[in-house]
mmCIF file of C-alpha atoms in Angstrom:
data_model
loop_
_atom_site.group_PDB
_atom_site.id
_atom_site.type_symbol
_atom_site.label_atom_id
_atom_site.label_comp_id
_atom_site.label_asym_id
_atom_site.label_seq_id
_atom_site.Cartn_x
_atom_site.Cartn_y
_atom_site.Cartn_z
ATOM 1 C CA MET A 1328 -1.660 333.738 70.623
ATOM 2 C CA ARG A 1329 -4.384 332.839 73.138
ATOM 3 C CA TRP A 1330 -3.685 330.009 75.557
ATOM 4 C CA ASP A 1331 -6.617 327.942 76.846
ATOM 5 C CA LEU A 1332 -4.920 327.589 80.216
ATOM 6 C CA ARG A 1333 -4.646 329.396 83.569
ATOM 7 C CA LEU A 1334 -1.962 329.050 86.230
ATOM 8 C CA VAL A 1335 -2.761 329.642 89.891
ATOM 9 C CA ALA A 1336 -0.137 330.056 92.624
ATOM 10 C CA SER A 1337 -0.735 328.119 95.868
ATOM 11 C CA GLN A 1338 1.483 330.195 98.092
ATOM 12 C CA PHE A 1339 1.594 327.959 101.202
ATOM 13 C CA SER A 1340 1.955 324.713 99.222
ATOM 14 C CA ASN A 1341 4.822 326.021 97.111
ATOM 15 C CA ILE A 1342 3.177 324.901 93.868
ATOM 16 C CA VAL A 1343 1.400 326.365 90.887
ATOM 17 C CA THR A 1344 -1.700 324.684 89.455
ATOM 18 C CA LYS A 1345 -2.529 324.666 85.736
ATOM 19 C CA LEU A 1346 -6.241 324.830 84.810
ATOM 20 C CA ARG A 1347 -7.850 324.415 81.387
ATOM 21 C CA ALA A 1348 -9.627 327.726 80.760
ATOM 22 C CA ARG A 1349 -12.689 326.398 78.984
ATOM 23 C CA ASP A 1350 -13.881 324.210 81.848
ATOM 24 C CA GLY A 1351 -11.548 324.761 84.829
ATOM 25 C CA ALA A 1352 -10.242 321.185 84.770
ATOM 26 C CA GLU A 1353 -6.918 320.696 86.577
ATOM 27 C CA VAL A 1354 -4.186 319.860 84.089
ATOM 28 C CA GLY A 1355 -1.222 319.649 86.448
ATOM 29 C CA THR A 1356 0.604 321.002 89.513
ATOM 30 C CA TYR A 1357 4.253 322.074 89.524
ATOM 31 C CA ARG A 1358 6.617 322.755 92.382
ATOM 32 C CA VAL A 1359 8.296 326.153 92.519
ATOM 33 C CA GLY A 1360 10.012 328.149 95.264
ATOM 34 C CA THR A 1361 8.874 329.040 98.776
ATOM 35 C CA ARG A 1362 5.572 330.940 98.978
ATOM 36 C CA PRO A 1363 4.756 331.725 95.342
ATOM 37 C CA VAL A 1364 2.648 334.896 95.247
ATOM 38 C CA ALA A 1365 2.402 335.980 91.598
ATOM 39 C CA VAL A 1366 2.281 334.360 88.149
ATOM 40 C CA LEU A 1367 2.960 335.996 84.781
ATOM 41 C CA PHE A 1368 2.945 334.796 81.161
ATOM 42 C CA ASP A 1369 5.432 336.587 78.896
ATOM 43 C CA GLY A 1370 4.061 335.201 75.635
ATOM 44 C CA SER A 1371 6.380 332.219 75.727
ATOM 45 C CA ASN A 1372 7.027 331.152 79.308
ATOM 46 C CA ILE A 1373 5.435 331.268 82.759
ATOM 47 C CA TRP A 1374 7.150 333.204 85.569
ATOM 48 C CA VAL A 1375 6.431 332.692 89.263
ATOM 49 C CA SER A 1376 7.682 334.976 92.020
ATOM 50 C CA ASN A 1377 8.688 333.180 95.241
ATOM 51 C CA LEU A 1378 8.320 335.641 98.115
ATOM 52 C CA VAL A 1379 10.346 333.834 100.775
ATOM 53 C CA SER A 1380 12.958 332.282 98.471
ATOM 54 C CA GLY A 1381 13.893 335.648 96.939
ATOM 55 C CA THR A 1382 13.664 334.110 93.478
ATOM 56 C CA VAL A 1383 11.563 333.848 90.351
ATOM 57 C CA THR A 1384 10.925 330.531 88.649
ATOM 58 C CA LYS A 1385 10.608 330.130 84.855
ATOM 59 C CA LEU A 1386 8.379 327.312 83.591
ATOM 60 C CA ARG A 1387 7.559 325.966 80.118
ATOM 61 C CA PRO A 1388 3.791 326.328 79.808
ATOM 62 C CA ARG A 1389 2.997 323.190 77.838
ATOM 63 C CA ASP A 1390 4.329 320.780 80.467
ATOM 64 C CA GLY A 1391 5.447 322.871 83.457
ATOM 65 C CA ALA A 1392 9.095 321.921 82.959
ATOM 66 C CA LEU A 1393 11.510 324.003 85.072
ATOM 67 C CA LEU A 1394 13.581 326.282 82.814
ATOM 68 C CA GLY A 1395 15.373 328.139 85.538
ATOM 69 C CA THR A 1396 15.315 329.795 88.969
ATOM 70 C CA PHE A 1397 16.788 333.250 89.331
ATOM 71 C CA HIS A 1398 17.563 335.456 92.320
ATOM 72 C CA THR A 1399 15.850 338.844 92.269
ATOM 73 C CA GLY A 1400 16.341 340.526 95.622
ATOM 74 C CA THR A 1401 14.308 340.775 98.790
ATOM 75 C CA THR A 1402 10.727 339.436 98.855
ATOM 76 C CA PRO A 1403 9.809 339.417 95.158
ATOM 77 C CA GLY A 1404 6.106 340.000 94.571
ATOM 78 C CA ASP A 1405 4.253 341.382 91.589
ATOM 79 C CA MET A 1406 5.753 341.207 88.068
ATOM 80 C CA ALA A 1407 5.405 342.960 84.717
ATOM 81 C CA PHE A 1408 6.791 342.177 81.261
ATOM 82 C CA ASP A 1409 7.925 344.907 78.854
ATOM 83 C CA GLY A 1410 8.329 342.724 75.771
ATOM 84 C CA THR A 1411 11.959 341.822 76.515
ATOM 85 C CA ASN A 1412 12.500 342.051 80.245
ATOM 86 C CA LEU A 1413 10.760 340.885 83.421
ATOM 87 C CA TRP A 1414 10.287 343.490 86.157
ATOM 88 C CA VAL A 1415 9.851 342.325 89.738
ATOM 89 C CA ALA A 1416 8.757 344.338 92.790
ATOM 90 C CA ASN A 1417 10.963 343.696 95.813
ATOM 91 C CA ARG A 1418 8.514 344.431 98.587
ATOM 92 C CA ASP A 1419 10.844 344.798 101.532
ATOM 93 C CA GLY A 1420 13.741 346.234 99.574
ATOM 94 C CA ASP A 1421 11.902 349.305 98.230
ATOM 95 C CA ARG A 1422 13.265 348.489 94.783
ATOM 96 C CA VAL A 1423 12.298 346.841 91.525
ATOM 97 C CA THR A 1424 14.570 344.437 89.691
ATOM 98 C CA LYS A 1425 14.777 344.122 85.880
ATOM 99 C CA LEU A 1426 15.722 340.695 84.474
ATOM 100 C CA ARG A 1427 16.305 339.712 80.884
ATOM 101 C CA ALA A 1428 13.568 337.195 80.127
ATOM 102 C CA ALA A 1429 15.717 335.199 77.692
ATOM 103 C CA ASP A 1430 18.185 334.037 80.400
ATOM 104 C CA GLY A 1431 17.130 335.565 83.749
ATOM 105 C CA ALA A 1432 20.199 337.800 83.975
ATOM 106 C CA ILE A 1433 19.743 340.918 86.144
ATOM 107 C CA VAL A 1434 19.847 344.023 84.001
ATOM 108 C CA GLY A 1435 19.387 346.508 86.826
ATOM 109 C CA THR A 1436 17.860 347.282 90.223
ATOM 110 C CA TYR A 1437 16.112 350.623 90.752
ATOM 111 C CA PRO A 1438 14.909 352.422 93.916
ATOM 112 C CA VAL A 1439 11.205 353.300 94.195
ATOM 113 C CA GLY A 1440 8.928 354.129 97.114
ATOM 114 C CA ALA A 1441 8.183 352.249 100.327
ATOM 115 C CA ARG A 1442 7.017 348.631 99.922
ATOM 116 C CA PRO A 1443 6.368 348.370 96.179
ATOM 117 C CA MET A 1444 3.479 346.081 95.387
ATOM 118 C CA GLY A 1445 1.705 346.295 92.024
ATOM 119 C CA LEU A 1446 3.470 346.797 88.649
ATOM 120 C CA ALA A 1447 2.122 347.716 85.233
ATOM 121 C CA PHE A 1448 3.700 348.403 81.799
ATOM 122 C CA ASP A 1449 2.197 351.097 79.547
ATOM 123 C CA GLY A 1450 4.257 350.365 76.441
ATOM 124 C CA ALA A 1451 7.156 352.628 77.443
ATOM 125 C CA HIS A 1452 7.155 352.879 81.227
ATOM 126 C CA ILE A 1453 6.906 350.669 84.299
ATOM 127 C CA TRP A 1454 4.481 351.913 86.952
ATOM 128 C CA VAL A 1455 4.994 350.900 90.595
ATOM 129 C CA ALA A 1456 2.458 351.106 93.426
ATOM 130 C CA ASN A 1457 4.300 352.083 96.629
ATOM 131 C CA ASN A 1458 2.013 350.641 99.267
ATOM 132 C CA MET A 1459 3.476 352.274 102.390
ATOM 133 C CA ASP A 1460 3.775 355.879 101.193
ATOM 134 C CA GLY A 1461 0.644 356.241 99.072
ATOM 135 C CA THR A 1462 2.431 357.014 95.813
ATOM 136 C CA ILE A 1463 2.979 355.665 92.320
ATOM 137 C CA THR A 1464 6.410 355.747 90.677
ATOM 138 C CA LYS A 1465 6.828 355.934 86.890
ATOM 139 C CA LEU A 1466 10.084 354.410 85.558
ATOM 140 C CA ARG A 1467 11.402 354.566 82.022
ATOM 141 C CA ALA A 1468 11.528 350.947 80.907
ATOM 142 C CA SER A 1469 14.635 351.417 78.778
ATOM 143 C CA ASP A 1470 16.912 352.372 81.723
ATOM 144 C CA GLY A 1471 14.886 352.478 84.933
ATOM 145 C CA PHE A 1472 15.063 356.270 85.213
ATOM 146 C CA ALA A 1473 12.412 357.644 87.587
ATOM 147 C CA VAL A 1474 10.280 359.970 85.443
ATOM 148 C CA GLY A 1475 8.037 360.964 88.322
ATOM 149 C CA THR A 1476 6.260 360.024 91.529
ATOM 150 C CA PHE A 1477 2.539 360.763 91.910
ATOM 151 C CA PRO A 1478 0.086 360.656 94.816
ATOM 152 C CA ALA A 1479 -2.514 357.890 94.915
ATOM 153 C CA GLY A 1480 -4.880 356.846 97.734
ATOM 154 C CA GLU A 1481 -4.227 355.005 100.970
ATOM 155 C CA SER A 1482 -2.193 351.821 100.527
ATOM 156 C CA PRO A 1483 -2.064 351.588 96.711
ATOM 157 C CA PHE A 1484 -1.822 347.946 95.780
ATOM 158 C CA GLY A 1485 -2.782 346.711 92.294
ATOM 159 C CA LEU A 1486 -2.247 348.458 88.947
ATOM 160 C CA ALA A 1487 -3.722 348.144 85.456
ATOM 161 C CA PHE A 1488 -3.246 350.102 82.198
ATOM 162 C CA ASP A 1489 -6.193 350.736 79.893
ATOM 163 C CA GLY A 1490 -4.249 352.130 76.947
ATOM 164 C CA THR A 1491 -4.448 355.713 78.199
ATOM 165 C CA ASN A 1492 -4.730 355.665 81.973
ATOM 166 C CA ILE A 1493 -3.278 353.866 84.987
ATOM 167 C CA TRP A 1494 -5.821 352.462 87.428
ATOM 168 C CA ILE A 1495 -4.810 351.834 91.059
ATOM 169 C CA THR A 1496 -6.552 349.982 93.884
ATOM 170 C CA ASN A 1497 -6.342 351.792 97.247
ATOM 171 C CA PHE A 1498 -6.677 348.850 99.621
ATOM 172 C CA PHE A 1499 -7.507 350.702 102.835
ATOM 173 C CA ALA A 1500 -9.472 353.517 101.166
ATOM 174 C CA ASP A 1501 -12.019 351.194 99.446
ATOM 175 C CA SER A 1502 -11.449 353.002 96.179
ATOM 176 C CA VAL A 1503 -9.580 353.041 92.890
ATOM 177 C CA THR A 1504 -7.694 355.993 91.478
ATOM 178 C CA LYS A 1505 -7.353 356.777 87.770
ATOM 179 C CA LEU A 1506 -4.176 358.605 86.623
ATOM 180 C CA ARG A 1507 -3.476 359.894 83.131
ATOM 181 C CA ALA A 1508 -0.424 357.896 82.016
ATOM 182 C CA ARG A 1509 1.236 360.609 79.962
ATOM 183 C CA ASP A 1510 1.714 362.983 82.919
ATOM 184 C CA GLY A 1511 0.447 361.261 86.079
ATOM 185 C CA ALA A 1512 -2.416 363.729 86.559
ATOM 186 C CA LYS A 1513 -5.243 362.401 88.696
ATOM 187 C CA VAL A 1514 -8.415 361.937 86.643
ATOM 188 C CA GLY A 1515 -10.564 360.660 89.461
ATOM 189 C CA THR A 1516 -11.033 358.411 92.486
ATOM 190 C CA PHE A 1517 -13.987 356.044 92.670
ATOM 191 C CA TYR A 1518 -15.506 354.012 95.510
ATOM 192 C CA VAL A 1519 -15.675 350.307 94.642
ATOM 193 C CA GLY A 1520 -16.148 348.222 97.805
ATOM 194 C CA SER A 1521 -14.239 346.888 100.759
ATOM 195 C CA SER A 1522 -10.469 346.413 100.453
ATOM 196 C CA PRO A 1523 -9.967 346.382 96.672
ATOM 197 C CA ALA A 1524 -6.914 344.255 95.867
ATOM 198 C CA ARG A 1525 -6.275 343.631 92.177
ATOM 199 C CA LEU A 1526 -7.736 344.857 88.906
ATOM 200 C CA ILE A 1527 -7.561 344.147 85.188
ATOM 201 C CA TYR A 1528 -8.665 345.759 81.934
ATOM 202 C CA ASP A 1529 -10.617 343.530 79.548
ATOM 203 C CA GLY A 1530 -10.364 345.845 76.550
ATOM 204 C CA THR A 1531 -13.585 347.667 77.473
ATOM 205 C CA ASN A 1532 -14.043 347.825 81.227
ATOM 206 C CA ILE A 1533 -12.076 347.666 84.478
ATOM 207 C CA TRP A 1534 -12.634 344.674 86.797
ATOM 208 C CA VAL A 1535 -11.757 344.939 90.526
ATOM 209 C CA THR A 1536 -11.593 342.288 93.233
ATOM 210 C CA ASN A 1537 -12.943 343.498 96.566
ATOM 211 C CA ASN A 1538 -11.102 341.352 99.086
ATOM 212 C CA GLY A 1539 -13.203 342.558 102.026
ATOM 213 C CA SER A 1540 -16.678 342.247 100.469
ATOM 214 C CA ASP A 1541 -16.259 338.976 98.554
ATOM 215 C CA ASN A 1542 -17.246 340.374 95.178
ATOM 216 C CA VAL A 1543 -15.952 341.716 91.893
ATOM 217 C CA VAL A 1544 -17.082 345.044 90.454
ATOM 218 C CA VAL A 1545 -16.980 346.149 86.832
ATOM 219 C CA LEU A 1546 -16.245 349.828 86.206
ATOM 220 C CA ARG A 1547 -16.881 351.898 83.098
ATOM 221 C CA LYS A 1548 -13.500 353.003 81.768
ATOM 222 C CA LYS A 1549 -14.727 356.484 80.839
ATOM 223 C CA ASN A 1550 -15.939 357.657 84.228
ATOM 224 C CA GLY A 1551 -15.401 354.937 86.836
ATOM 225 C CA SER A 1552 -19.099 354.254 87.383
ATOM 226 C CA ILE A 1553 -20.011 350.772 88.607
ATOM 227 C CA LEU A 1554 -21.692 348.742 85.847
ATOM 228 C CA ARG A 1555 -22.113 345.418 87.578
ATOM 229 C CA THR A 1556 -21.209 343.558 90.753
ATOM 230 C CA TYR A 1557 -20.554 339.801 90.826
ATOM 231 C CA GLY A 1558 -20.269 337.539 93.850
ATOM 232 C CA ALA A 1559 -16.972 335.691 94.194
ATOM 233 C CA GLY A 1560 -15.528 333.226 96.685
ATOM 234 C CA LYS A 1561 -14.078 334.157 100.065
ATOM 235 C CA ASP A 1562 -11.506 336.953 100.070
ATOM 236 C CA PRO A 1563 -11.076 337.333 96.290
ATOM 237 C CA PHE A 1564 -7.619 338.587 95.436
ATOM 238 C CA GLY A 1565 -5.921 337.886 92.083
ATOM 239 C CA ILE A 1566 -7.732 338.419 88.794
ATOM 240 C CA ALA A 1567 -6.961 337.603 85.153
ATOM 241 C CA PHE A 1568 -8.648 337.774 81.727
ATOM 242 C CA ASP A 1569 -8.097 335.073 79.061
ATOM 243 C CA GLY A 1570 -9.889 336.806 76.180
ATOM 244 C CA VAL A 1571 -13.279 335.364 77.077
ATOM 245 C CA ASN A 1572 -13.454 334.648 80.819
ATOM 246 C CA ILE A 1573 -12.559 336.504 83.986
ATOM 247 C CA TRP A 1574 -10.685 334.327 86.485
ATOM 248 C CA VAL A 1575 -10.589 335.205 90.194
ATOM 249 C CA ALA A 1576 -8.386 333.623 92.867
ATOM 250 C CA ASN A 1577 -10.220 333.412 96.205
ATOM 251 C CA SER A 1578 -7.565 333.494 98.876
ATOM 252 C CA GLY A 1579 -9.898 332.663 101.739
ATOM 253 C CA ASP A 1580 -11.236 329.368 100.472
ATOM 254 C CA ASN A 1581 -8.488 328.169 98.106
ATOM 255 C CA THR A 1582 -10.685 328.246 94.988
ATOM 256 C CA VAL A 1583 -10.685 329.884 91.569
ATOM 257 C CA SER A 1584 -13.879 331.436 90.170
ATOM 258 C CA SER A 1585 -14.540 331.861 86.444
ATOM 259 C CA SER A 1586 -17.241 333.993 84.809
ATOM 260 C CA ILE A 1587 -18.058 335.025 81.269
ATOM 261 C CA SER A 1588 -17.664 338.686 80.459
ATOM 262 C CA LEU A 1589 -20.965 339.846 78.981
ATOM 263 C CA LEU A 1590 -20.205 343.592 78.909
#
């Protein structure tokens, strides 16, 4: 099911804003916890991680109704959904927490590397970007067992899965690294621009927000070559794909940019 809506977290206003995807019109704003930093749609509900509150908020997408608020651990940040459970990176706790999406119950908490930031699900495993130690941890989604830890670049931040490989933004190295998901082997590292933050896969190409150069680059999945570069707002950070459009959250000017994928 495709939803013609986008939700944007306003982290210092403690709200999320709902936009209509086809024209960017504001549909509503909804109060959540303190300093919301990430938003995720699990196919049925919207989840928001509240960094300072130590909670995640569950909202009904059609009207923003509050369905529940659940404690997750220290400084919850990025999230991933494995089809049944919500995974949350606890930035200052060096752990990830697994919650049952149906009721928010904590299933388990698992140690990873230093300051986990980005998360991605590859269909069987949860991948975690450990920002402070330059590594990526691979956890078995069924039980949280650490399958392996693999080197990335400097300050790995965002993660995306392209069906075969894990892509990682290296924030202070101005690059992205591509790892083979089945064994964590490094396929390549590619320069993209200044301070790459987040990235997504649109089914064909990899899109990367360059927080330091105020643009978005499109990479060819096969070899990491830059196909196109698009201007964004100030300090672009978050990025999402709705099936037609790429949406970019510009953290420096409190705007959201939308562009049509033509590739």
